[in-house]
GROMACS .gro file of C-alpha atoms in nm:
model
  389
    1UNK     CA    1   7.729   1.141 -12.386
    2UNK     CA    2   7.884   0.854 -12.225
    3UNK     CA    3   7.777   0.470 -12.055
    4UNK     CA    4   7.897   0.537 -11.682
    5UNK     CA    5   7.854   0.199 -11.515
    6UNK     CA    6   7.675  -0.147 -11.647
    7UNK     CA    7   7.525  -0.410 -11.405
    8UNK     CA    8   7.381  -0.772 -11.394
    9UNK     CA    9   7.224  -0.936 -11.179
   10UNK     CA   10   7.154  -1.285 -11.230
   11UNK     CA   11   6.725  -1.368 -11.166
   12UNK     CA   12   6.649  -1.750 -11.122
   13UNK     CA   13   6.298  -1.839 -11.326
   14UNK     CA   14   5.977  -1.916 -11.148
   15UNK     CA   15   5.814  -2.272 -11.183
   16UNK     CA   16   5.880  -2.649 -11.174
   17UNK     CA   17   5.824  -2.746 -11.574
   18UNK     CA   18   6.032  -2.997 -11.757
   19UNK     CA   19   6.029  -3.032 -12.177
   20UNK     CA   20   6.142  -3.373 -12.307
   21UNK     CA   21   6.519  -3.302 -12.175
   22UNK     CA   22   6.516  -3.024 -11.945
   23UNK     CA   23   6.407  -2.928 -11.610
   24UNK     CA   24   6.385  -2.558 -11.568
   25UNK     CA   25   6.340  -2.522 -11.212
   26UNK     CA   26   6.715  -2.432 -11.134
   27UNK     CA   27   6.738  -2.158 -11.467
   28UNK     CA   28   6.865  -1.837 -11.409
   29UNK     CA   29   6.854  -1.511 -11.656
   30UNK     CA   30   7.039  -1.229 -11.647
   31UNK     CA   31   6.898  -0.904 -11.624
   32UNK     CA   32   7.142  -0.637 -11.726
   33UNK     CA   33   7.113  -0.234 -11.700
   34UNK     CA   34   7.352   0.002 -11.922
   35UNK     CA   35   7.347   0.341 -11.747
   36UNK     CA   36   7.407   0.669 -11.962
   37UNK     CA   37   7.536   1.018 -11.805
   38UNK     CA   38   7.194   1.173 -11.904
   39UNK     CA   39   6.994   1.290 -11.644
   40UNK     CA   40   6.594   1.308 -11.688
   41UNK     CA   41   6.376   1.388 -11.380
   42UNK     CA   42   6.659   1.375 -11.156
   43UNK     CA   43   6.764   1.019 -11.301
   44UNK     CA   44   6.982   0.884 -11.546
   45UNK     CA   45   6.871   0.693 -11.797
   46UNK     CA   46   6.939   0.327 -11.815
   47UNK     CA   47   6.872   0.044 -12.084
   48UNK     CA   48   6.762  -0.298 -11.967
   49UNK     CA   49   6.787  -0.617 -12.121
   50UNK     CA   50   6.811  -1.002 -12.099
   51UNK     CA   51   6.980  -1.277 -12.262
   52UNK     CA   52   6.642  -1.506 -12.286
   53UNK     CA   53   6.489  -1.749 -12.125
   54UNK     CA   54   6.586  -2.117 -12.110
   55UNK     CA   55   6.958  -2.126 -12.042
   56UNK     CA   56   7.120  -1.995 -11.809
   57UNK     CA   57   7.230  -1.629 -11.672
   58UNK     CA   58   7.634  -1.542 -11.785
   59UNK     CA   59   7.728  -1.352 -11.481
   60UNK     CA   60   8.141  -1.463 -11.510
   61UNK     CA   61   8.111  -1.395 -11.860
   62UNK     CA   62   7.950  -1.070 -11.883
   63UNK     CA   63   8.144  -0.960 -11.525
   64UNK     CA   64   8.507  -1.097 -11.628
   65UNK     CA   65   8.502  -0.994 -12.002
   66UNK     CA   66   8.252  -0.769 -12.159
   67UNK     CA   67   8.134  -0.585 -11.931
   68UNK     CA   68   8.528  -0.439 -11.875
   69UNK     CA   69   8.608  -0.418 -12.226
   70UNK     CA   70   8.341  -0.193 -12.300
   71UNK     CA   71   8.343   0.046 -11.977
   72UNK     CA   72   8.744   0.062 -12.090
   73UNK     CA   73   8.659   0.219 -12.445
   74UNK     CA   74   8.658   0.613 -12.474
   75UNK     CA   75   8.297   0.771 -12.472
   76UNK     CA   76   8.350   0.871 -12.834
   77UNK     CA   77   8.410   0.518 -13.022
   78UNK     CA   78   8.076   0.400 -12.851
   79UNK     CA   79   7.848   0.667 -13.039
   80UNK     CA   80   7.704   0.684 -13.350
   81UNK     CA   81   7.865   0.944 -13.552
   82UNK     CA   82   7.552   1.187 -13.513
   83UNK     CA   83   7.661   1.183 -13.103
   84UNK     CA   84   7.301   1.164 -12.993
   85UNK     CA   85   7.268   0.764 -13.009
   86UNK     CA   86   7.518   0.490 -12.905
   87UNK     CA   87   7.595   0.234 -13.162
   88UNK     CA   88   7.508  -0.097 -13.110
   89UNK     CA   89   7.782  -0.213 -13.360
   90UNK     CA   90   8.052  -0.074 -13.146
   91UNK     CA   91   7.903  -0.256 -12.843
   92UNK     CA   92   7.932  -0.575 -12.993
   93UNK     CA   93   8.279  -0.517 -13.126
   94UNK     CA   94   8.387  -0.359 -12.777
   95UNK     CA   95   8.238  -0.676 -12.631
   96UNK     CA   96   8.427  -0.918 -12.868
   97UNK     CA   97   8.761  -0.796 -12.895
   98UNK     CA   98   8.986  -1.118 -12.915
   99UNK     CA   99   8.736  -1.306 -12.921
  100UNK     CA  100   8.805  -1.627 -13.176
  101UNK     CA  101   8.502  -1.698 -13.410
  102UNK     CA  102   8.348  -1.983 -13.406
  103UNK     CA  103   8.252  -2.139 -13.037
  104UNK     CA  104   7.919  -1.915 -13.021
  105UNK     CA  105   7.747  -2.115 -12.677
  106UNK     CA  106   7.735  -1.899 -12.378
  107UNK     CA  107   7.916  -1.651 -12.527
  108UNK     CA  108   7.626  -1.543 -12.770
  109UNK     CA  109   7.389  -1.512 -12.494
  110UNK     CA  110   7.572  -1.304 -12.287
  111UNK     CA  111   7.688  -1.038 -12.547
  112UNK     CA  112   7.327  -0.987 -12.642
  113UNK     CA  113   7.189  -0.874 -12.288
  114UNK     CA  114   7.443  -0.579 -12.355
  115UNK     CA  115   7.393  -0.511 -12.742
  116UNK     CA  116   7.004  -0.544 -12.622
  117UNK     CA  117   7.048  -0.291 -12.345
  118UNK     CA  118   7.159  -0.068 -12.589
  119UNK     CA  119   6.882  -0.075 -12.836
  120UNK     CA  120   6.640  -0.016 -12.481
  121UNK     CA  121   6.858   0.292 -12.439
  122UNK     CA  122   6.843   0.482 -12.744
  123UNK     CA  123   6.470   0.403 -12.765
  124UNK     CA  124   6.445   0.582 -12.415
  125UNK     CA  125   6.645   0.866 -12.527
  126UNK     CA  126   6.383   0.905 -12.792
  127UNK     CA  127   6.146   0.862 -12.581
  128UNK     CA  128   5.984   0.594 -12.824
  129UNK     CA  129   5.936   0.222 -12.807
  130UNK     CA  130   6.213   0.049 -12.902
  131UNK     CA  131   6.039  -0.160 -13.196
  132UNK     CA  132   6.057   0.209 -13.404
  133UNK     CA  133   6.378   0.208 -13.340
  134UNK     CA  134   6.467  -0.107 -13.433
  135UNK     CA  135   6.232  -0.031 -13.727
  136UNK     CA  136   6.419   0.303 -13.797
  137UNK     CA  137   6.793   0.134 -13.781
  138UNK     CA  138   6.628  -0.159 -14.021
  139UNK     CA  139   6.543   0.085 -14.289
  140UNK     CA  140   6.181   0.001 -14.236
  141UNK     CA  141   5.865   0.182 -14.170
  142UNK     CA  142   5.728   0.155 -13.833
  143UNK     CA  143   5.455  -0.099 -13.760
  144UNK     CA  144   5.092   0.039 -13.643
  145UNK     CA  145   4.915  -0.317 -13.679
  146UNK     CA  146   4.931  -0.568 -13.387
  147UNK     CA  147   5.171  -0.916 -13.472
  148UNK     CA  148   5.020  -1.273 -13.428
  149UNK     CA  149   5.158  -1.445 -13.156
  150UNK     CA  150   5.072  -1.795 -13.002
  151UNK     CA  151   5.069  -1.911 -12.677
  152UNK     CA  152   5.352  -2.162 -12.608
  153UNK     CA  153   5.294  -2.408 -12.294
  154UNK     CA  154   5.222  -2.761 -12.166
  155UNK     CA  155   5.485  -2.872 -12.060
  156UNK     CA  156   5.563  -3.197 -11.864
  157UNK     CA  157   5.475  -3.134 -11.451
  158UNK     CA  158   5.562  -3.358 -11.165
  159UNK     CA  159   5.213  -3.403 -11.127
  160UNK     CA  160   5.075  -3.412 -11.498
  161UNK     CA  161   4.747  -3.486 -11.621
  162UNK     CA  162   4.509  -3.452 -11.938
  163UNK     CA  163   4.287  -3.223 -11.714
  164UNK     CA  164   4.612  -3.008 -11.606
  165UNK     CA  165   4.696  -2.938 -12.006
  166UNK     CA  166   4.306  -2.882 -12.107
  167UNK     CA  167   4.263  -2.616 -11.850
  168UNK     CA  168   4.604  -2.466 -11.877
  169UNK     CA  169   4.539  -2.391 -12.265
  170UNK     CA  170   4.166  -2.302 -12.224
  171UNK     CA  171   4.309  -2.080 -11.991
  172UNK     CA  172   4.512  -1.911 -12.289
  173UNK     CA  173   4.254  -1.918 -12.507
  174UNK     CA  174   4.070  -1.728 -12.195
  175UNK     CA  175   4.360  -1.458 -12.263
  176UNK     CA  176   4.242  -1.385 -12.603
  177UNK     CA  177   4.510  -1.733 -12.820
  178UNK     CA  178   4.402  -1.849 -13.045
  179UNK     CA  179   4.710  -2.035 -13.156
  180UNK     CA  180   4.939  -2.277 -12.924
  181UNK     CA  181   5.195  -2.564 -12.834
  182UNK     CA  182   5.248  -2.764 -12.653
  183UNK     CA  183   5.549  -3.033 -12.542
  184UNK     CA  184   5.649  -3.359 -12.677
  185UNK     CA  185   5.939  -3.666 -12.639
  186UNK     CA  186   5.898  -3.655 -12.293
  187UNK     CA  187   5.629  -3.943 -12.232
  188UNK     CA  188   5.597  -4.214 -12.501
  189UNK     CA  189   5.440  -4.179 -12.806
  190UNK     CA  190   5.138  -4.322 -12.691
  191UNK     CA  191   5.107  -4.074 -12.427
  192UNK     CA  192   5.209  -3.794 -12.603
  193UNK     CA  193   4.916  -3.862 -12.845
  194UNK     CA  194   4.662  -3.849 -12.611
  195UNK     CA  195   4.790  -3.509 -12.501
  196UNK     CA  196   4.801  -3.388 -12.831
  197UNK     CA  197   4.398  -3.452 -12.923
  198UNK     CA  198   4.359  -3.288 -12.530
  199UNK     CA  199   4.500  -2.966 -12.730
  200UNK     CA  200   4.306  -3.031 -13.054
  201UNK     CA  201   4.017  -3.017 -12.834
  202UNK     CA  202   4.130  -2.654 -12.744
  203UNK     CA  203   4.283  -2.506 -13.016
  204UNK     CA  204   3.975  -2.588 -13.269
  205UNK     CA  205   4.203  -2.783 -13.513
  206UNK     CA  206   4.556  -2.888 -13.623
  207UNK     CA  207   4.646  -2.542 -13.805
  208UNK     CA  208   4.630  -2.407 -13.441
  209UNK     CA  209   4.857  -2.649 -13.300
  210UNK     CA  210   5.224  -2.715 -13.290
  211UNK     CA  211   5.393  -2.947 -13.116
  212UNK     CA  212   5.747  -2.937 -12.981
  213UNK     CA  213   6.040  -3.232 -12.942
  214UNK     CA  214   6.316  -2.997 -12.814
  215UNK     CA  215   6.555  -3.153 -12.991
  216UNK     CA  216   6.499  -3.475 -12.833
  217UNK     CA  217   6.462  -3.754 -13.133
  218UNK     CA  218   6.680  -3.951 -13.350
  219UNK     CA  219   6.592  -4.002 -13.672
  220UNK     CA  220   6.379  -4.325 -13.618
  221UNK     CA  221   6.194  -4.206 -13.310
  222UNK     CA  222   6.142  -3.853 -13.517
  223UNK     CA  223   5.994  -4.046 -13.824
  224UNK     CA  224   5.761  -4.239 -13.596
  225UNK     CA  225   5.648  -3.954 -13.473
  226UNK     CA  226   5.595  -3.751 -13.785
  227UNK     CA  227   5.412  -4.038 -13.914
  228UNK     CA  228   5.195  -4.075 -13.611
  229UNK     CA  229   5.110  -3.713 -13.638
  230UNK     CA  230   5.094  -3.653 -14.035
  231UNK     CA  231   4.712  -3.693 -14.073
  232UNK     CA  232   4.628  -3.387 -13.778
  233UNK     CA  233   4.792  -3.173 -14.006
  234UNK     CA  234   4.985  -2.946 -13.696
  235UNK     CA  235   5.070  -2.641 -13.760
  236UNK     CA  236   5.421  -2.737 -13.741
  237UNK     CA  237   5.677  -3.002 -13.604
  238UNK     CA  238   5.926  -2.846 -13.413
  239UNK     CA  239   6.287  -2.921 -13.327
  240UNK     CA  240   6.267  -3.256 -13.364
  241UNK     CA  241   6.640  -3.340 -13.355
  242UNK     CA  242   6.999  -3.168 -13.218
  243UNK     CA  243   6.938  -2.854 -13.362
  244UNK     CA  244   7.291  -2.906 -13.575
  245UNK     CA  245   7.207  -3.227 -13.720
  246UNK     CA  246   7.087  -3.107 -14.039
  247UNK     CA  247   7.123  -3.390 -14.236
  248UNK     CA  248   6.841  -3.550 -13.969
  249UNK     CA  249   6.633  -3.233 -13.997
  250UNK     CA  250   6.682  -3.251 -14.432
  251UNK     CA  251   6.585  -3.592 -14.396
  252UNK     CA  252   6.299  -3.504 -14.184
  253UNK     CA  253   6.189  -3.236 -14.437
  254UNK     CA  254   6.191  -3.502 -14.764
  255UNK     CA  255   5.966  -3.730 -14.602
  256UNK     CA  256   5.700  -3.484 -14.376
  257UNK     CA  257   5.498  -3.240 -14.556
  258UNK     CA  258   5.397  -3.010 -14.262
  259UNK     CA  259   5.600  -2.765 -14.173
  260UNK     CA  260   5.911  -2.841 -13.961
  261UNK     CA  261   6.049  -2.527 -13.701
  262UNK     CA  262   6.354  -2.497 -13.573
  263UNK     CA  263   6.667  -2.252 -13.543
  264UNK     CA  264   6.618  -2.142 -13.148
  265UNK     CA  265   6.975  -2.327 -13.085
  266UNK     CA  266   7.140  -2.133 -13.364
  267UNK     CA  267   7.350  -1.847 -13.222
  268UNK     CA  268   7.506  -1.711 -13.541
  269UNK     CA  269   7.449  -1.605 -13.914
  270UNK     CA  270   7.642  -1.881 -13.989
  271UNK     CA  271   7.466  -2.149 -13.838
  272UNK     CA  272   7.150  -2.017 -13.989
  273UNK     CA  273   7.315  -2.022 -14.303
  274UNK     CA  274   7.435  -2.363 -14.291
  275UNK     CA  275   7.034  -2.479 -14.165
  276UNK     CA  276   6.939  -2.321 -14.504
  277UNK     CA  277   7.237  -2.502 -14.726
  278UNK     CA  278   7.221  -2.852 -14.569
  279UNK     CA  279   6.864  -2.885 -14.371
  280UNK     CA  280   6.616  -2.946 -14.638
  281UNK     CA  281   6.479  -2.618 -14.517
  282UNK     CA  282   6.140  -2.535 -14.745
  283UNK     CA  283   6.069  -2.162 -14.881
  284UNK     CA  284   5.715  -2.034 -14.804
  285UNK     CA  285   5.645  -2.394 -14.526
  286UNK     CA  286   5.915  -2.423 -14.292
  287UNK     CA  287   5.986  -2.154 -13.972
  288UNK     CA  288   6.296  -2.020 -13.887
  289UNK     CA  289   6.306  -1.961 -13.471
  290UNK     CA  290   6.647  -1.771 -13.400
  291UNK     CA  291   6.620  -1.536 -13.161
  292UNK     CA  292   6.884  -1.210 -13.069
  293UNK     CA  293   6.866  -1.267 -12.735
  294UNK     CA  294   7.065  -1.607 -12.794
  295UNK     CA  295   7.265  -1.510 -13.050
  296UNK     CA  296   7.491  -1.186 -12.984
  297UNK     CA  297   7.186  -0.936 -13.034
  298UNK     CA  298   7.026  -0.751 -13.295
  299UNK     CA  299   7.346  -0.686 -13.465
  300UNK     CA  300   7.407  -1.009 -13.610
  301UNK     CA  301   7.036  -1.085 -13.603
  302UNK     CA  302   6.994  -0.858 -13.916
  303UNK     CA  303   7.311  -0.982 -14.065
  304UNK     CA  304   7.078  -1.332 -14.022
  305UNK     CA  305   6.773  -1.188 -14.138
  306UNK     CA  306   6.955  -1.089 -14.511
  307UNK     CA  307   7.110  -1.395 -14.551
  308UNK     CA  308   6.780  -1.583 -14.536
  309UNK     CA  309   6.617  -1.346 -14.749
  310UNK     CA  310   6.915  -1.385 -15.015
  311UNK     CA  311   6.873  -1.726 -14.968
  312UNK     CA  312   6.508  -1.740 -15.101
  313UNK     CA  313   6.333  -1.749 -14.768
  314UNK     CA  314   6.092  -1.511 -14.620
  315UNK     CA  315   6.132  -1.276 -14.310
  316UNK     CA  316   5.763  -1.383 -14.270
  317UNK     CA  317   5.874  -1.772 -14.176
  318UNK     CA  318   6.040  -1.625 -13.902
  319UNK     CA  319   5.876  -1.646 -13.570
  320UNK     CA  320   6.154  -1.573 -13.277
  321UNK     CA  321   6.198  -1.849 -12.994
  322UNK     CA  322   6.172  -1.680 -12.606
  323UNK     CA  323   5.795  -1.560 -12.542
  324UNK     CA  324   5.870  -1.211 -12.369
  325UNK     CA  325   5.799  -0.908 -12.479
  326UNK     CA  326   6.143  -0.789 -12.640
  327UNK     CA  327   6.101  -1.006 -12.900
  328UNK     CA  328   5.763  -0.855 -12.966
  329UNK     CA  329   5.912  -0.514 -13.067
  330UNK     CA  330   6.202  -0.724 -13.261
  331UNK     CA  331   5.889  -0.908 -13.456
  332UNK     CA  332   5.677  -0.591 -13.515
  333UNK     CA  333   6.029  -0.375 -13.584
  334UNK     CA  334   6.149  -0.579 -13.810
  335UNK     CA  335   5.844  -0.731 -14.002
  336UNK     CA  336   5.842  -1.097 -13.886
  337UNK     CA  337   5.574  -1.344 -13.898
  338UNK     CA  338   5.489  -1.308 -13.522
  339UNK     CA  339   5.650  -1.496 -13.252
  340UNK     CA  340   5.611  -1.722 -12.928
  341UNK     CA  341   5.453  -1.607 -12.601
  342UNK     CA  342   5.481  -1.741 -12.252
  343UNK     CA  343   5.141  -1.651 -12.070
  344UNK     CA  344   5.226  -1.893 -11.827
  345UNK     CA  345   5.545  -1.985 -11.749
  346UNK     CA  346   5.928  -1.873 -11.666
  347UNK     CA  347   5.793  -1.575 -11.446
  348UNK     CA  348   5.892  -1.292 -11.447
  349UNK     CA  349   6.079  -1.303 -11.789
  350UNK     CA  350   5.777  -1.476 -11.980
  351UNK     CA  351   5.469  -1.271 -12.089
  352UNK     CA  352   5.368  -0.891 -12.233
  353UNK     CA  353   5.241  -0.665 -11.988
  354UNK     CA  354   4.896  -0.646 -11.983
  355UNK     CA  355   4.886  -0.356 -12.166
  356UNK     CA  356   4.965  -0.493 -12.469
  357UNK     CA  357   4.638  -0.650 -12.496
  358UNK     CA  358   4.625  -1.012 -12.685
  359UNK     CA  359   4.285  -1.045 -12.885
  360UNK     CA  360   4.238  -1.294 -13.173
  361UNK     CA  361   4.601  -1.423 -13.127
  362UNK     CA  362   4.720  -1.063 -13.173
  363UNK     CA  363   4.926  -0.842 -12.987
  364UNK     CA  364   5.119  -0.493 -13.033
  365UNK     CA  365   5.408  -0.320 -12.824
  366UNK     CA  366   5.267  -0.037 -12.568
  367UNK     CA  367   5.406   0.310 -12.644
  368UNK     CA  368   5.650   0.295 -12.353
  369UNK     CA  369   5.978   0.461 -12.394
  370UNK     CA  370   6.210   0.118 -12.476
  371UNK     CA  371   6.107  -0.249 -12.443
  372UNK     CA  372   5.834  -0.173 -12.154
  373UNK     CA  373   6.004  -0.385 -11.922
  374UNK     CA  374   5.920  -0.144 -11.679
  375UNK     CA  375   5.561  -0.225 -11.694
  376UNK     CA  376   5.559  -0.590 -11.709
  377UNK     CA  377   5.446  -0.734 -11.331
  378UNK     CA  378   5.723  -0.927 -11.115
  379UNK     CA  379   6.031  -0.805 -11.329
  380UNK     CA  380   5.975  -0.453 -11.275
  381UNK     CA  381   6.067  -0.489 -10.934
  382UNK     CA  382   6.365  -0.713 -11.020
  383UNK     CA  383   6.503  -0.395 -11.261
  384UNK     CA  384   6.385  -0.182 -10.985
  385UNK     CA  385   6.651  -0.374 -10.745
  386UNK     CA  386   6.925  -0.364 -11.008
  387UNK     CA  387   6.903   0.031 -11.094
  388UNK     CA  388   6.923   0.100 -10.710
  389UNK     CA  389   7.198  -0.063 -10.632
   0.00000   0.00000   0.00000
């Protein structure tokens, strides 16, 4: 058993939203396909995957480096030692050879839509979904019970209103949410108030509600805020800093007594380590939001997931960053809190298939062979185009 070709192609996001620094109409993703020498109903079998949504697709990376160092390696070195599954760990070490450490960025990204691909591989040649494989490789049993998820939206439009945010989250509560957020720093504070009680009006409540900087504030502008917002008691206050200023996310922690979130713009163990030694981090309060698709794949993401639990922290504060559906098997695989969803936005990345039916703010992985990508509307044509070519 062997990996005969790999391809990417690189799919720009649908939709003109902004957070408090970025505008994600130009975004691209890449969409990668790892294609294996066995033949089922005439076809091979391939493994898709994606880095994630809100950067930017690695095409030169993935094209000029990995892709070439791992189509170079003998068939053999690339299996697991049973011959029947290929080993993710190899893929990532193929993918990284002289590579430095440190300098994680684009790099991270791009290495996971192939260590990804993989796991969506093996799960087809199981003919399971991938999240009991992932479960299976974890040591873990596999999940049967559906993981919460919340609906993550309004975001800043060139044309925003009140009205615009109250009917775009009534429409997710229309999907079956009952949990959401929404964006803040990009209006004043003022502003961003009033759009906050528009969501209270929605989401029945402050425990239902998070709210989201992006990594927009210093430390004055973030205390403002987390004063302004203490007595709604949100479900929690997210990235409200650069996302490797932990001293401003410790200090943060001392003097709010929600929960903070935050980790999305880690791309290592390390740097999740670090979060935990030096950012005031809170067992059993705060959430942890790393995600494998930004951070070199599931490989290192369960390196990440022992460290925090060494560290005193609970798999169950983690909720991963990215609202598609691969990091719905990751959460129900691997035992995690729940995680973000994107009814709404960055088509056709964002989103379950319909299939996977949210009710109650729950939702559970189809029993498609793999991630399901296949069945999810808009980017099973976009896989379509990249198997055929």
């Amino acid at each position: 058993m062997r990996i005969v070709d790999i391809r990417e192609i690189s799919v720009p996001l649908k939709g003109n939203v902004s957070n408090a620094l970025v505008n994600f109409s130009e975004h691209t993703v890449s969409l990668v396909a790892v294609f294996s020498d066995v033949v089922r109903n005439g076809k091979p079998v391939v493994g898709v995957a994606f880095n994630s949504i809100g950067r930017f697709a690695q095409r030169g990376l993935l094209h000029e480096r990995f892709i070439p160092r791992i189509l170079k390696c003998t068939p053999e070195s690339l299996l697991e030692s049973d011959g029947r599954t290929f080993s993710a760990k190899a893929i990532f070490r193929a993918a990284m050879t002289n590579e430095k450490p440190g300098g994680h960025g684009d790099r991270a990204t791009a290495v996971a839509a192939l260590e990804l691909a993989i796991w969506d591989l093996n799960a087809k040649l199981a003919d399971e979904p991938a999240y009991v494989t992932i479960a299976r490789a974890a040591g873990r049993p596999a999940q049967t019970r559906a993981k919460p998820v919340y609906a993550a939206g309004g975001y800043y439009y060139p044309e925003d209103s009140s009205n615009r945010l109250r009917s775009e989250l009534q429409a997710y509560r229309d999907l079956g949410f009952v949990d959401f957020k929404i964006k803040i720093g990009g209006a004043s504070l003022e502003e961003d108030l009033k759009r906050i009680h528009v969501a209270l009006e929605i989401s029945d409540g402050g425990e239902h509600l998070a709210v989201d900087a992006n990594g927009r504030f210093d430390l004055q502008t973030a205390l403002a805020y987390a004063d302004a917002i203490a007595p709604l008691a949100l479900r929690w206050y997210e990235e409200v800093g650069d996302p490797l200023d932990f001293r401003l996310n410790a200090e943060i922690a001392s003097r709010y007594r929600g929960a903070i979130a935050t980790g999305e713009n880690l791309f290592s163990t390390i740097d999740t380590v670090n979060l935990m030694r030096f950012g005031g981090m809170r067992p059993g309060l705060d959430v942890f939001q790393m995600e494998a698709g930004l951070s070199y794949g599931l490989t290192e993401y369960m390196a990440t997931l022992k460290e925090l639990e060494a560290h005193g922290f609970s798999r169950e504060q983690v909720q991963p960053h990215g609202g598609h559906l691969i990091n719905l098997h990751i959460a129900t695989g691997l035992g995690l809190g729940g995680c973000e969803v994107y009814p709404g936005v960055f088509q056709p990345f964002g989103g379950y298939s319909a299939a996977c039916m949210v009710s109650e703010g729950y939702a559970m992985p189809t029993q498609a062979p793999g991630f399901g990508l296949e069945e999810k509307p808009g980017l099973s044509e976009a896989i379509a185009e990249l198997i055929k070519r």
